[in-house]
Coordinates of C-alpha atoms (C1' of nucleotides) in Angstrom, one line a residue:
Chain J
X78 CA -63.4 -51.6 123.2
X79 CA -61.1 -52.6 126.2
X80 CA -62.4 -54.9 128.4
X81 CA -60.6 -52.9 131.6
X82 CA -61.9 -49.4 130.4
X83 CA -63.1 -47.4 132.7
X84 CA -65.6 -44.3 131.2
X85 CA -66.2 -41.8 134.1
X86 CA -69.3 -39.7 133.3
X87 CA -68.2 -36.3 131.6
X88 CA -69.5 -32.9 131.5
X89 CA -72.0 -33.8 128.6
X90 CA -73.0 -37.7 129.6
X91 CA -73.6 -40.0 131.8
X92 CA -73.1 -42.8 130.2
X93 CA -71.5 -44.0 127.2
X94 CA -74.0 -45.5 124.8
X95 CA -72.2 -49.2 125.3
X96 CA -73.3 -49.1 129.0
X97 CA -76.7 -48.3 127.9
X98 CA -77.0 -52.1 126.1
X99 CA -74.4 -53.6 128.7
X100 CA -75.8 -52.4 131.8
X101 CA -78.9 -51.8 130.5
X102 CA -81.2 -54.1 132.6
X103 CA -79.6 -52.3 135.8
X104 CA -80.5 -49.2 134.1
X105 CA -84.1 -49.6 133.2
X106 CA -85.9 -46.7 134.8
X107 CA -82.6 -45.0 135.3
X108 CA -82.5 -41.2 134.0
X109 CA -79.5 -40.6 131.9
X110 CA -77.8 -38.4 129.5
X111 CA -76.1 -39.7 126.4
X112 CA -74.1 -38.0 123.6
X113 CA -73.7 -38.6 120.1
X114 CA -74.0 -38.7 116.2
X115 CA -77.7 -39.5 114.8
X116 CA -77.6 -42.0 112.5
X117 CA -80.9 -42.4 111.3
X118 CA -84.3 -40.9 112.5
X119 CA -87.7 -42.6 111.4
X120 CA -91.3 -41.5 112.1
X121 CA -93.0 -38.3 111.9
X122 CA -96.5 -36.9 113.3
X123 CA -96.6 -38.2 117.1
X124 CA -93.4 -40.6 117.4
X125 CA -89.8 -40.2 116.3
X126 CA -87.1 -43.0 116.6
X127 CA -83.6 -42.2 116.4
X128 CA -80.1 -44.1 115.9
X129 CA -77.7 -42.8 118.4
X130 CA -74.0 -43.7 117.7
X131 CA -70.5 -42.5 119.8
X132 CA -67.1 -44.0 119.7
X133 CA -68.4 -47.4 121.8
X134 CA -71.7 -48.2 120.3
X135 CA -75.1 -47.4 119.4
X136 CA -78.8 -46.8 121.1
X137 CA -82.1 -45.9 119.7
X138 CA -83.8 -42.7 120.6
X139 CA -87.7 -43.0 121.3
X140 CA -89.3 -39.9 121.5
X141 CA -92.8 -39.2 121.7
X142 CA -95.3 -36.9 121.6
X143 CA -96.2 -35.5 125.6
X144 CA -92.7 -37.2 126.5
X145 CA -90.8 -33.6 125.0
X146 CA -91.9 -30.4 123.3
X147 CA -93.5 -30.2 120.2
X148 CA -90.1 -28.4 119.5
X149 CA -88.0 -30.6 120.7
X150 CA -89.8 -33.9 118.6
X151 CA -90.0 -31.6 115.2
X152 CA -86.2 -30.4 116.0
X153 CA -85.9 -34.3 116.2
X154 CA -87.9 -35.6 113.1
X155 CA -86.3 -32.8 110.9
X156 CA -83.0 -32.9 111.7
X157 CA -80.2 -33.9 109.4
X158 CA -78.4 -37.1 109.1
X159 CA -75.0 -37.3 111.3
X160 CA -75.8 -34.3 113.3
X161 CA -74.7 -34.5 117.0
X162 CA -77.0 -34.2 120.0
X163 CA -77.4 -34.6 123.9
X164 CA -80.5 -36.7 124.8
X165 CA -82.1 -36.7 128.5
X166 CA -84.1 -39.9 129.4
X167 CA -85.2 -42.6 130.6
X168 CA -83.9 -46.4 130.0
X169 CA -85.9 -49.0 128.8
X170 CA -86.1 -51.9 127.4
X171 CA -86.9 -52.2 123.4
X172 CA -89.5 -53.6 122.4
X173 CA -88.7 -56.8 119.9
X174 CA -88.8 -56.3 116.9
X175 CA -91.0 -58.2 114.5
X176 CA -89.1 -62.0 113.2
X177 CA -89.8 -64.0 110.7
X178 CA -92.0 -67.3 111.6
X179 CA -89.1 -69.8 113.0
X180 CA -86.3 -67.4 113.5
X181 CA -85.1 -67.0 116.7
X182 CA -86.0 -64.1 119.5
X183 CA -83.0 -62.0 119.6
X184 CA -82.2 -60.9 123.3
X185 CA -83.3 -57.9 124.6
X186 CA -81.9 -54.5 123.9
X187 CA -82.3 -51.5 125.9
X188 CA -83.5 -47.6 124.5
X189 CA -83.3 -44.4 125.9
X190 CA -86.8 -42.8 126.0
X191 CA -85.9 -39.1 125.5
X192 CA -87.5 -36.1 128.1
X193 CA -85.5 -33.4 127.1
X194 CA -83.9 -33.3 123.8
X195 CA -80.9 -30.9 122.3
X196 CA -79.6 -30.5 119.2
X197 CA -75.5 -29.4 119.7
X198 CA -74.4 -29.1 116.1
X199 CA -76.2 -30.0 113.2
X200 CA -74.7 -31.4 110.0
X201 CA -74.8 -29.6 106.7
X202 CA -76.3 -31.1 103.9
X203 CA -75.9 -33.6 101.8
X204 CA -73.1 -35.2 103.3
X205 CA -70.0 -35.6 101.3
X206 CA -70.3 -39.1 102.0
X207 CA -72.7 -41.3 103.5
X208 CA -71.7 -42.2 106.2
X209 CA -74.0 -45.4 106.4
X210 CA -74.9 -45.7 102.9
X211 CA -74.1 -49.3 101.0
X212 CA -72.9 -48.1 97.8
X213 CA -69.2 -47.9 97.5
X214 CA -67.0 -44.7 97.7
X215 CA -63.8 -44.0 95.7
X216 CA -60.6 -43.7 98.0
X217 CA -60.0 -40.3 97.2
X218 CA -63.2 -39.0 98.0
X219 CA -62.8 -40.8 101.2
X220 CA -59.5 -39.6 101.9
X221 CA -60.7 -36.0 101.0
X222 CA -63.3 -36.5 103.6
X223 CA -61.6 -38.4 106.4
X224 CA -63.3 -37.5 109.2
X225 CA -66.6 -38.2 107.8
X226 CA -64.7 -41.8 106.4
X227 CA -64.0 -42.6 109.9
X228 CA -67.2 -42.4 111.0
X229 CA -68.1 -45.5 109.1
X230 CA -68.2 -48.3 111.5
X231 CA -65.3 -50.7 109.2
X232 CA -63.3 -47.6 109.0
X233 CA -63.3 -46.8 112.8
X234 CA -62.6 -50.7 113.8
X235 CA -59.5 -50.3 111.2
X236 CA -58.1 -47.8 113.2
X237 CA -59.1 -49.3 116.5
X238 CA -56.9 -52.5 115.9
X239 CA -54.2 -50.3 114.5
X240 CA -53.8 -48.8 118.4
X241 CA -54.3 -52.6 119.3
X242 CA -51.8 -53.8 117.4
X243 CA -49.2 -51.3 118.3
X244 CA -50.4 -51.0 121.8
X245 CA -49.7 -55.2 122.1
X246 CA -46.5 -55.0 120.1
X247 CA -45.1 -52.6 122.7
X248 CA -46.4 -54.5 125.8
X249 CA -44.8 -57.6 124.0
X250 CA -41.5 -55.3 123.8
X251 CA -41.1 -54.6 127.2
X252 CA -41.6 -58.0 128.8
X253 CA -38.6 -58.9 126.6
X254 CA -36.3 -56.1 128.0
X255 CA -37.2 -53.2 125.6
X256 CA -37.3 -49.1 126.3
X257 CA -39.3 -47.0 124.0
X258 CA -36.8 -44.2 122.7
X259 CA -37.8 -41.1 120.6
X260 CA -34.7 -40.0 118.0
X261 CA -35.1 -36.6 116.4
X262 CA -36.8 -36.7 113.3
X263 CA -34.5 -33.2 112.3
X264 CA -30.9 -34.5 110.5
X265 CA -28.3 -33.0 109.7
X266 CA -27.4 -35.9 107.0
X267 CA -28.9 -38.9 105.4
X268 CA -28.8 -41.8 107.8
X269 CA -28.5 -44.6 105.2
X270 CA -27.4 -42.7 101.9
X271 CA -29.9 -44.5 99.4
X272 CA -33.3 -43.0 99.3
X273 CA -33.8 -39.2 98.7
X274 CA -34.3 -37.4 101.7
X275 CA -36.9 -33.9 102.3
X276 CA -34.4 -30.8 102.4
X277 CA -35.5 -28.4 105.0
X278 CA -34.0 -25.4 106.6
X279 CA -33.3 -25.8 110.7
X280 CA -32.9 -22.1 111.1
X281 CA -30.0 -20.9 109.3
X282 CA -28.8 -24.6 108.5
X283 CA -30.0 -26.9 105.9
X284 CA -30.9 -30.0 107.4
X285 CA -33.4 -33.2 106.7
X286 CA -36.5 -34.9 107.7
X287 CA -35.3 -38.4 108.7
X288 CA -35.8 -41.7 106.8
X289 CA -35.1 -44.1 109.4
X290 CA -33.9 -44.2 113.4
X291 CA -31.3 -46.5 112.9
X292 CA -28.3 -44.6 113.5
X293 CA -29.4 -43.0 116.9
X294 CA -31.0 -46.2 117.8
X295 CA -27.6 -47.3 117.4
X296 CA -26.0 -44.6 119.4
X297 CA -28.6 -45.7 122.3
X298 CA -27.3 -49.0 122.5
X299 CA -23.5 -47.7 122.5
X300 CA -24.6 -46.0 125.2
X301 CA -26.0 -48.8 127.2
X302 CA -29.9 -48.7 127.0
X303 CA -29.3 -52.5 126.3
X304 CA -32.7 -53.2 124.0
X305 CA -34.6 -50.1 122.4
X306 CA -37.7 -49.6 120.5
X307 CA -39.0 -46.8 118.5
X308 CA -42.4 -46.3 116.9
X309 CA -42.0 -43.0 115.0
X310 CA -42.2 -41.2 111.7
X311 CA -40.1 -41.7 109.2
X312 CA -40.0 -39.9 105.7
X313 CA -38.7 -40.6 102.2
X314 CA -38.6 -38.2 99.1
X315 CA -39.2 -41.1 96.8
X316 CA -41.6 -41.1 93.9
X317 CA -43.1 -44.5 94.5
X318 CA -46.6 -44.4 93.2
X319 CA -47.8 -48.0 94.7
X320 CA -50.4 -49.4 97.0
X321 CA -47.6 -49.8 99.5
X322 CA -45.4 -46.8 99.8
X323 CA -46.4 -43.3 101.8
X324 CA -43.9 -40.8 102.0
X325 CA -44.1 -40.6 105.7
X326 CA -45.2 -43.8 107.5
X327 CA -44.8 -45.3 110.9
X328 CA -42.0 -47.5 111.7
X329 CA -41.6 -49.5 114.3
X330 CA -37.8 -50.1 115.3
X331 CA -35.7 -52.1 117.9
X332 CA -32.2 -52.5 118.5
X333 CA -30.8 -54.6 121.4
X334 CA -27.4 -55.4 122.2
X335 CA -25.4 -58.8 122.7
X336 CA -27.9 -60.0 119.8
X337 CA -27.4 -61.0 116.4
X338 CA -29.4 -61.4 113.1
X339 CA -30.6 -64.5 114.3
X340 CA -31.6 -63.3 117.5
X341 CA -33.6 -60.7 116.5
X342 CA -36.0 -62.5 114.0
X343 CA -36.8 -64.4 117.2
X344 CA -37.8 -61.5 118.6
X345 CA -39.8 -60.4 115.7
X346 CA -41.4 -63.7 115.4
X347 CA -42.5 -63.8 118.8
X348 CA -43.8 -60.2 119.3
X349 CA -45.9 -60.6 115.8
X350 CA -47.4 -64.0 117.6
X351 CA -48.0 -62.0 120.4
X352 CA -50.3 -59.4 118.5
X353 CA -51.9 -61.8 116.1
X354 CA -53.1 -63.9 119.5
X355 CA -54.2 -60.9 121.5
X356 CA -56.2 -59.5 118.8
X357 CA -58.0 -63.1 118.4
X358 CA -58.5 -62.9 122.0
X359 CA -59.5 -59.7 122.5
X360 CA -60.7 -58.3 119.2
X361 CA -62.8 -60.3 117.1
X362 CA -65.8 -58.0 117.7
X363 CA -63.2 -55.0 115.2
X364 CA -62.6 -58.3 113.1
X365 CA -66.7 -59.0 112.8
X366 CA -67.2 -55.0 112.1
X367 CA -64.6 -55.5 109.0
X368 CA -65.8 -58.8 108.0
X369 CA -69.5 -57.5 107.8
X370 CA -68.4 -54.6 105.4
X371 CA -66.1 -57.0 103.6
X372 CA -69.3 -59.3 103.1
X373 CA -71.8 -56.2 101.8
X374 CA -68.8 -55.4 99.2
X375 CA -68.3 -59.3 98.2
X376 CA -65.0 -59.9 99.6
X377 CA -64.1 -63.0 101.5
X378 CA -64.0 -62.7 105.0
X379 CA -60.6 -62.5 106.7
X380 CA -59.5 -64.3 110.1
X381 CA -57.0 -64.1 112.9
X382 CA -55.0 -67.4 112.2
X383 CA -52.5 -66.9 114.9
X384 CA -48.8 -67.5 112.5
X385 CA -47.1 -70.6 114.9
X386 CA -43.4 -70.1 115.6
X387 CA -40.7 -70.5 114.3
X388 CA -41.8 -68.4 111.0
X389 CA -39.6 -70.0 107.9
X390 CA -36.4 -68.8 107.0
X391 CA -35.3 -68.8 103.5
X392 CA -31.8 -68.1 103.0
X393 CA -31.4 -65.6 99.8
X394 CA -29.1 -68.4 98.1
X395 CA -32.0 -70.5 98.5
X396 CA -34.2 -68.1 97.4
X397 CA -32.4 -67.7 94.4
X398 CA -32.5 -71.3 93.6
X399 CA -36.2 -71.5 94.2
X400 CA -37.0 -69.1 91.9
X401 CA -34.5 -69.8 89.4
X402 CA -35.9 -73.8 89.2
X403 CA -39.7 -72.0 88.9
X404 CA -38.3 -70.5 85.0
X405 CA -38.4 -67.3 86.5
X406 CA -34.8 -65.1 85.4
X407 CA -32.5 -64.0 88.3
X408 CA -29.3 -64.5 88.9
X409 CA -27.1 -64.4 92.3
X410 CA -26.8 -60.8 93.1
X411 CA -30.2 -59.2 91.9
X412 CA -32.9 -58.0 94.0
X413 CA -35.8 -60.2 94.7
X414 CA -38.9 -58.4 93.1
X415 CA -42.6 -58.4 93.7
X416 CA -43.4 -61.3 90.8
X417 CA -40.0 -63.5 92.8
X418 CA -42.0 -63.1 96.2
X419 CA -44.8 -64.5 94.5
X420 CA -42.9 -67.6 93.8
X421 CA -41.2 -67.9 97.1
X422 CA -44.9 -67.2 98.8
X423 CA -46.6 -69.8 96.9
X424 CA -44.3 -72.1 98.4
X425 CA -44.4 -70.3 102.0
X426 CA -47.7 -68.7 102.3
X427 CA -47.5 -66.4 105.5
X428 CA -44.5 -64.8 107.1
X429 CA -41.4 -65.6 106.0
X430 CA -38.1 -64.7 107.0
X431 CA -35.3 -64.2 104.1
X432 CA -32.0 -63.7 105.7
X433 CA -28.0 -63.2 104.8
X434 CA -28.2 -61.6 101.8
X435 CA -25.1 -60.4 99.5
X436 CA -23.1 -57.9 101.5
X437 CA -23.4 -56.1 98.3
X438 CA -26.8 -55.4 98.4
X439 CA -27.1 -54.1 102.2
X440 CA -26.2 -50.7 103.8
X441 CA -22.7 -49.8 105.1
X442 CA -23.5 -50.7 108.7
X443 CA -24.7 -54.1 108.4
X444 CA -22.4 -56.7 109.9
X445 CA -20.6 -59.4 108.1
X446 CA -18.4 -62.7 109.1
X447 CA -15.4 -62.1 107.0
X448 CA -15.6 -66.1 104.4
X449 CA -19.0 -66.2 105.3
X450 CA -20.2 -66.9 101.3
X451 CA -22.7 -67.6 99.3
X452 CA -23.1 -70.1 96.5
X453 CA -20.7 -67.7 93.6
X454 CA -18.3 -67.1 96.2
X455 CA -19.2 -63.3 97.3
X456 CA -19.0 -62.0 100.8
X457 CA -22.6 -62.5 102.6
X458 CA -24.2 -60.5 105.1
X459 CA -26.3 -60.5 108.3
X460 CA -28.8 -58.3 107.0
X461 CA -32.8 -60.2 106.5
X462 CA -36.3 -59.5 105.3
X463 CA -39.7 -60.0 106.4
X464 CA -42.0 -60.8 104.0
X465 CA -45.9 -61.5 103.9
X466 CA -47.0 -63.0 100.5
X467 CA -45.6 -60.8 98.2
X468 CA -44.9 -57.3 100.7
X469 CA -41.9 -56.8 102.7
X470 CA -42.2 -56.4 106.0
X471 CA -39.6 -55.8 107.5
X472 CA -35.7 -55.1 107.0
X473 CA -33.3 -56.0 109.7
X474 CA -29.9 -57.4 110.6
X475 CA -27.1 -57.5 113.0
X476 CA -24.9 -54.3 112.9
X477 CA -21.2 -53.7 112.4
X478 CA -19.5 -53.3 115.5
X479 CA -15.7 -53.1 114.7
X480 CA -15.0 -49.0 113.6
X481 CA -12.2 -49.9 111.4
X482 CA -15.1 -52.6 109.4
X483 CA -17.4 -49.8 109.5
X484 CA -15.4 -47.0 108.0
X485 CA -14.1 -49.2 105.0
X486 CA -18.2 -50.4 104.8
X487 CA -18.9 -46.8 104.1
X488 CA -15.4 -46.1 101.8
X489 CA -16.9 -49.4 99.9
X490 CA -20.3 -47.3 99.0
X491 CA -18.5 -44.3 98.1
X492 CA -19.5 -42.6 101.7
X493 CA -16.5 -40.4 103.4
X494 CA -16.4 -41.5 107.1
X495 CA -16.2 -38.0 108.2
X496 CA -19.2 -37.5 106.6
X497 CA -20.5 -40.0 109.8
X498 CA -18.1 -39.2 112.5
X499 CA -21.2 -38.5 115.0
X500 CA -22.0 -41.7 114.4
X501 CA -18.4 -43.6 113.9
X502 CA -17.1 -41.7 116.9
X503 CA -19.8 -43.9 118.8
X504 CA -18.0 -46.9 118.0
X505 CA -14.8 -45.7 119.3
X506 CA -14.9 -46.3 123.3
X507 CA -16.1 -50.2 123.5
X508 CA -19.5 -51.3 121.2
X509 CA -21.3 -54.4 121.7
X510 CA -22.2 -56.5 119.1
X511 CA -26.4 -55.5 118.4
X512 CA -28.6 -55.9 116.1
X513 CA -32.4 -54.7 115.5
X514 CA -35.2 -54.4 112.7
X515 CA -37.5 -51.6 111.3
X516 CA -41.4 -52.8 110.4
X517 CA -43.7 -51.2 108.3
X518 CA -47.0 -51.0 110.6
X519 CA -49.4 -50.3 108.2
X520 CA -48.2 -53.1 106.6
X521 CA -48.4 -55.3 108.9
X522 CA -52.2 -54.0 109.6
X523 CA -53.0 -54.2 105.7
X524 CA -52.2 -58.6 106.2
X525 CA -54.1 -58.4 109.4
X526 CA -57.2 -56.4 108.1
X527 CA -56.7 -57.6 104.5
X528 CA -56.6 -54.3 103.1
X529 CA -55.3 -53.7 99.7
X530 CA -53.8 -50.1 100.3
X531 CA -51.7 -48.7 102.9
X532 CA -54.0 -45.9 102.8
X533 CA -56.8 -47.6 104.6
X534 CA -54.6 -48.3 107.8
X535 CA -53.1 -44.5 107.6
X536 CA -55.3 -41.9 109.1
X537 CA -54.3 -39.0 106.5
X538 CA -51.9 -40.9 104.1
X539 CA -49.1 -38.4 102.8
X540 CA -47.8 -39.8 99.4
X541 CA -46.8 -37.9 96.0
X542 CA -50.4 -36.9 95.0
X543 CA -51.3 -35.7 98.7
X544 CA -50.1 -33.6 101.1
X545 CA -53.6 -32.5 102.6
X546 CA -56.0 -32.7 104.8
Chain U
rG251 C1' -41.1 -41.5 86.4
rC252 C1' -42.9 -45.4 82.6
rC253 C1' -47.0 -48.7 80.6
rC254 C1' -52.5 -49.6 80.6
rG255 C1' -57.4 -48.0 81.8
rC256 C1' -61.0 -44.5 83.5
rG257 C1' -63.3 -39.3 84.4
rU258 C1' -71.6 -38.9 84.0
rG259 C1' -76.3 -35.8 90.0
rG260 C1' -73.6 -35.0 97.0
rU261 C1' -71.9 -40.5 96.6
rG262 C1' -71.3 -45.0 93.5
rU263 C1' -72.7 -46.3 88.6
rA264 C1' -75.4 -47.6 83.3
rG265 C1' -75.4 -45.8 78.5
rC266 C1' -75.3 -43.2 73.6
rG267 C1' -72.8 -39.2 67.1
rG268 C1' -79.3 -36.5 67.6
rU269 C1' -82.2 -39.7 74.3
rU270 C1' -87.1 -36.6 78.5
rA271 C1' -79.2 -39.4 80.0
rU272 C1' -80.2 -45.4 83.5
rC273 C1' -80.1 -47.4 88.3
rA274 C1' -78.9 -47.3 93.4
rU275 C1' -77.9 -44.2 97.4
rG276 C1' -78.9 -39.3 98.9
rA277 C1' -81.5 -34.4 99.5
rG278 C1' -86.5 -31.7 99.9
rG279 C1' -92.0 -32.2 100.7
rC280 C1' -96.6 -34.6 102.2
rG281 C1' -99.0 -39.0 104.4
rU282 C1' -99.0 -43.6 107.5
rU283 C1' -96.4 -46.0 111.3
rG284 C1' -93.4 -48.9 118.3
rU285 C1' -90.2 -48.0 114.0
rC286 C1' -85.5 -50.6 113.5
rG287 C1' -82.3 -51.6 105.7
rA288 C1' -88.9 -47.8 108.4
rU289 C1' -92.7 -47.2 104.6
rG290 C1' -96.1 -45.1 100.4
rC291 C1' -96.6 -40.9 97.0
rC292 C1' -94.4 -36.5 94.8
rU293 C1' -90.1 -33.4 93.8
rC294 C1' -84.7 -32.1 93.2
rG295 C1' -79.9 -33.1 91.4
rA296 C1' -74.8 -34.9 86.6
rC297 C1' -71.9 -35.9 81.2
rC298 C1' -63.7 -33.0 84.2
rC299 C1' -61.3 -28.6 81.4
rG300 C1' -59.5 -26.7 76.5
rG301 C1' -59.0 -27.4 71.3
rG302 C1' -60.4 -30.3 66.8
rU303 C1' -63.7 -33.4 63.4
rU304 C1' -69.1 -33.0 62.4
rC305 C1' -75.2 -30.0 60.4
rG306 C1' -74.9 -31.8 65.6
rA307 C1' -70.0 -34.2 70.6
rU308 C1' -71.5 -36.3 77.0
rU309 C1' -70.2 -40.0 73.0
rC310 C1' -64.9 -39.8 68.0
rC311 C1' -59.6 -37.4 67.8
rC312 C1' -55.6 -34.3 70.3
rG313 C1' -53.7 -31.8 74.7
rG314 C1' -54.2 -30.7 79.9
rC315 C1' -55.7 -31.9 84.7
rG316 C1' -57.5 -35.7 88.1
rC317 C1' -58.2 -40.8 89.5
rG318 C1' -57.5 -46.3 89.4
rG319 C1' -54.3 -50.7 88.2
rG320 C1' -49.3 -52.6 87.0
rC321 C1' -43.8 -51.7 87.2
rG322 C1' -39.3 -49.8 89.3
rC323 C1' -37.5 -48.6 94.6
rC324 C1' -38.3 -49.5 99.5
rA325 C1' -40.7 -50.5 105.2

RNA sequence: GCCCGCGUGGUGUAGCGGUUAUCAUGAGGCGUUGUCGAUGCCUCGACCCGGGUUCGAUUCCCGGCGCGGGCGCCA
């Protein structure tokens, strides 16, 4: 956990179980109380052990026969597996335990030698899962059972970097300039036309769960908040059915003004450094708890390699070219799919940025320089993607500033501007040029975990199949 | 939504036209033990649902439901 965290004693505790190992030799002798989920208990007759765990580590539980009631060390050797109880006692230090001729002392630990002992809620049994069994456990029955899934030490460090990551992208954010925004997640219209939207009623009005910030982060910067970031909800009434796609997921979003395409890849680029080289700084210990799980199941290991800058950039005529001289069939125009990434990726393992695509191919308020072309001749845009091996990251790009551009942008998709007049009218009364990105986070934690489904770096994952818990 | 595969104790699996349905983990009991992947002995617990073929279906066929993988689309 953070280095700089402070725990202050609580109604229930004194002290977290990590300060028990940490602090332990100041504590030795020291009567405390400590909290938390047992883990394990061994021994019966006279003795009982126990495997303490809360949110920052674990301790063992000695308790002994004289040292608490013959209630309190039954209560103790009977009671079920993840239960929770509060634990009065002394600190010690543990005695060694037995190694193997030649292998190395480990350094002391400390214990808690129990005086008064409580159970506070005991678990039902058996457990739906276990929650530190070996054997594997199917998604769904860990999904059904989240809270029990989170328990499991991998699990928990999953969702631990997941705050880190966000929490360094948005300290990263701010030293460039950035304000965190919230847009409403309630529309009156679809932001991007495109993807289906969730119909809802807002009292007597139909209205929409959005699918993306980008038009109110928009709006921000026409109103002169200068560089914006969102990390919010966003929701899409699509019928994907992949590893990668939820129905509601976390984007994060910026915008900033006086930038263009170019501009804000740098910006991407450096904030993604940013997080990869804080985690390896500060996190390995979430990294050793996911490597040790990813050993037990026979997966390879996975390590911070901090990406240096600048990332590549690929330009989608490029693109095109490379995979066209690979065999594979595309042709200028058509959308780069999963087994195309693969090709570029094998070339450009790691991010990669893939910028001006077709103008064709991007939404209505991406910008464009007017003869900017491509190898056939068609109009190009500003608009780029992030990609990581064969996932998209991100999707970005300067934005149309000129109101007469953007109003014949939307006429060229078959969009009536006064459809978007809350938005056009924004454009009216001076705009600076801007541009921004949106990134998928639990993508971006699925390269950094190695995790082979969104759904292990979303809490309670809401896709087509699952709306509960 | 389309293509492929799979549904066996609480969990994860093996297997088969007639079995006492395998193993691990777990749960319950007794014993031993400063244990720490505790340990020894005993016990408990399962073939997704509906229809069909068959003397007999958990096994084969059809349908449903659920799950997993791939694709499209996207972040």
């Amino acid at each position: 956990m953070g280095t700089n965290t402070t725990w202050h004693a609580t109604s229930y505790r004194t002290h977290t179980l990590e300060q028990i190992q940490s602090e332990g030799a100041d504590l030795v002798g020291t009567e405390v109380t400590v909290c938390g989920f047992m883990e394990a208990n061994r021994g019966k007759g006279k003795i009982c052990f126990m495997d303490l765990r809360d949110g920052t580590g674990r301790v063992q539980i000695f308790l002994k026969h004289g040292g608490v009631s013959d209630e309190e060390l039954e209560a103790a050797q009977n009671l079920s597996r993840e239960s929770t109880v509060q634990v009065i006692g002394e600190v010690a230090q543990k005695r060694p335990p037995k190694v193997a001729e030649g292998e190395p002392i480990p350094s002391p630990t400390y214990e808690v030698v129990a005086s008064k002992f409580i159970v506070i809620a005991a678990a039902a049994t058996p457990l739906p899962l276990g929650v530190t069994d070996t054997v594997s456990i199917g998604l769904d029955t860990r999904l059904d059972n989240r809270f029990l899934d989170l328990r499991r030490a991998h699990v928990n460090a999953m969702f631990t970097l997941r705050s880190k990551v966000l929490q360094y992208g948005r300290d990263h954010l701010i030293t460039e300039g950035f304000k965190e925004i919230n847009s409403p997640k309630i529309i009156a219209s679809a932001s991007e036309g495109g993807t289906n939207l969730f119909p809802m009623m807002y009292f007597d009005t139909p209205a929409f769960l959005s699918q993306s910030p980008q038009l109110y982060k928009q709006l921000t910067i026409l109103g002169g908040m200068e560089r914006v970031f969102e990390i919010g909800p966003a929701f899409r009434a699509e019928n994907h059915d992949t590893y990668r796609h939820l129905n509601e997921f976390i984007s994060f979003d910026i915008e900033g003004a006086w930038m263009n395409d170019d501009d804000v890849m740098c910006v991407q680029e450096r904030m993604i450094n940013h997080i990869w080289q804080c985690v390896a700084d500060n996190d390995q210990d979430q990294i050793d708890i996911i490597n040790h799980y990813r050993e037990s199941q026979g997966d390879q290991p996975i390590t911070v390699d901090v990406p240096s800058l600048p990332f590549a950039r690929i330009e989608y005529c490029d693109a095109i070219k490379m995979i066209q001289e690979s065999g594979a069939d595309i042709t200028w125009g058509d959308d780069i799919d999963s087994a195309h990434c693969d090709i570029i990726a094998e070339k450009y393992p790691g991010f990669h940025f893939l910028p001006r695509w077709p103008m064709e191919m991007k939404p209505f308020y991406i910008h464009h320089i007017p003869g900017d072309t491509g190898a056939t001749g068609e109009q190009l845009s500003r608009g780029f993607d992030l990609n990581y091996g064969r996932d998209e990251m991100t999707s970005g790009g300067q934005r149309e500033h000129n109101v007469d551009v953007l109003e014949q942008n939307l006429r060229n998709k078959d969009l009536d501007p006064a459809d978007f007049s809350f938005y056009t009218d924004g454009f009216r009364y001076g705009a600076p040029p801007h541009a921004g990105w949106g990134l998928g986070v639990a993508r971006l934690l699925m390269v950094l975990t190695g995790a082979r489904n969104v759904r292990e770096t979303v809490l309670f994952p809401r896709d087509r199949h699952r709306v509960t818990p």
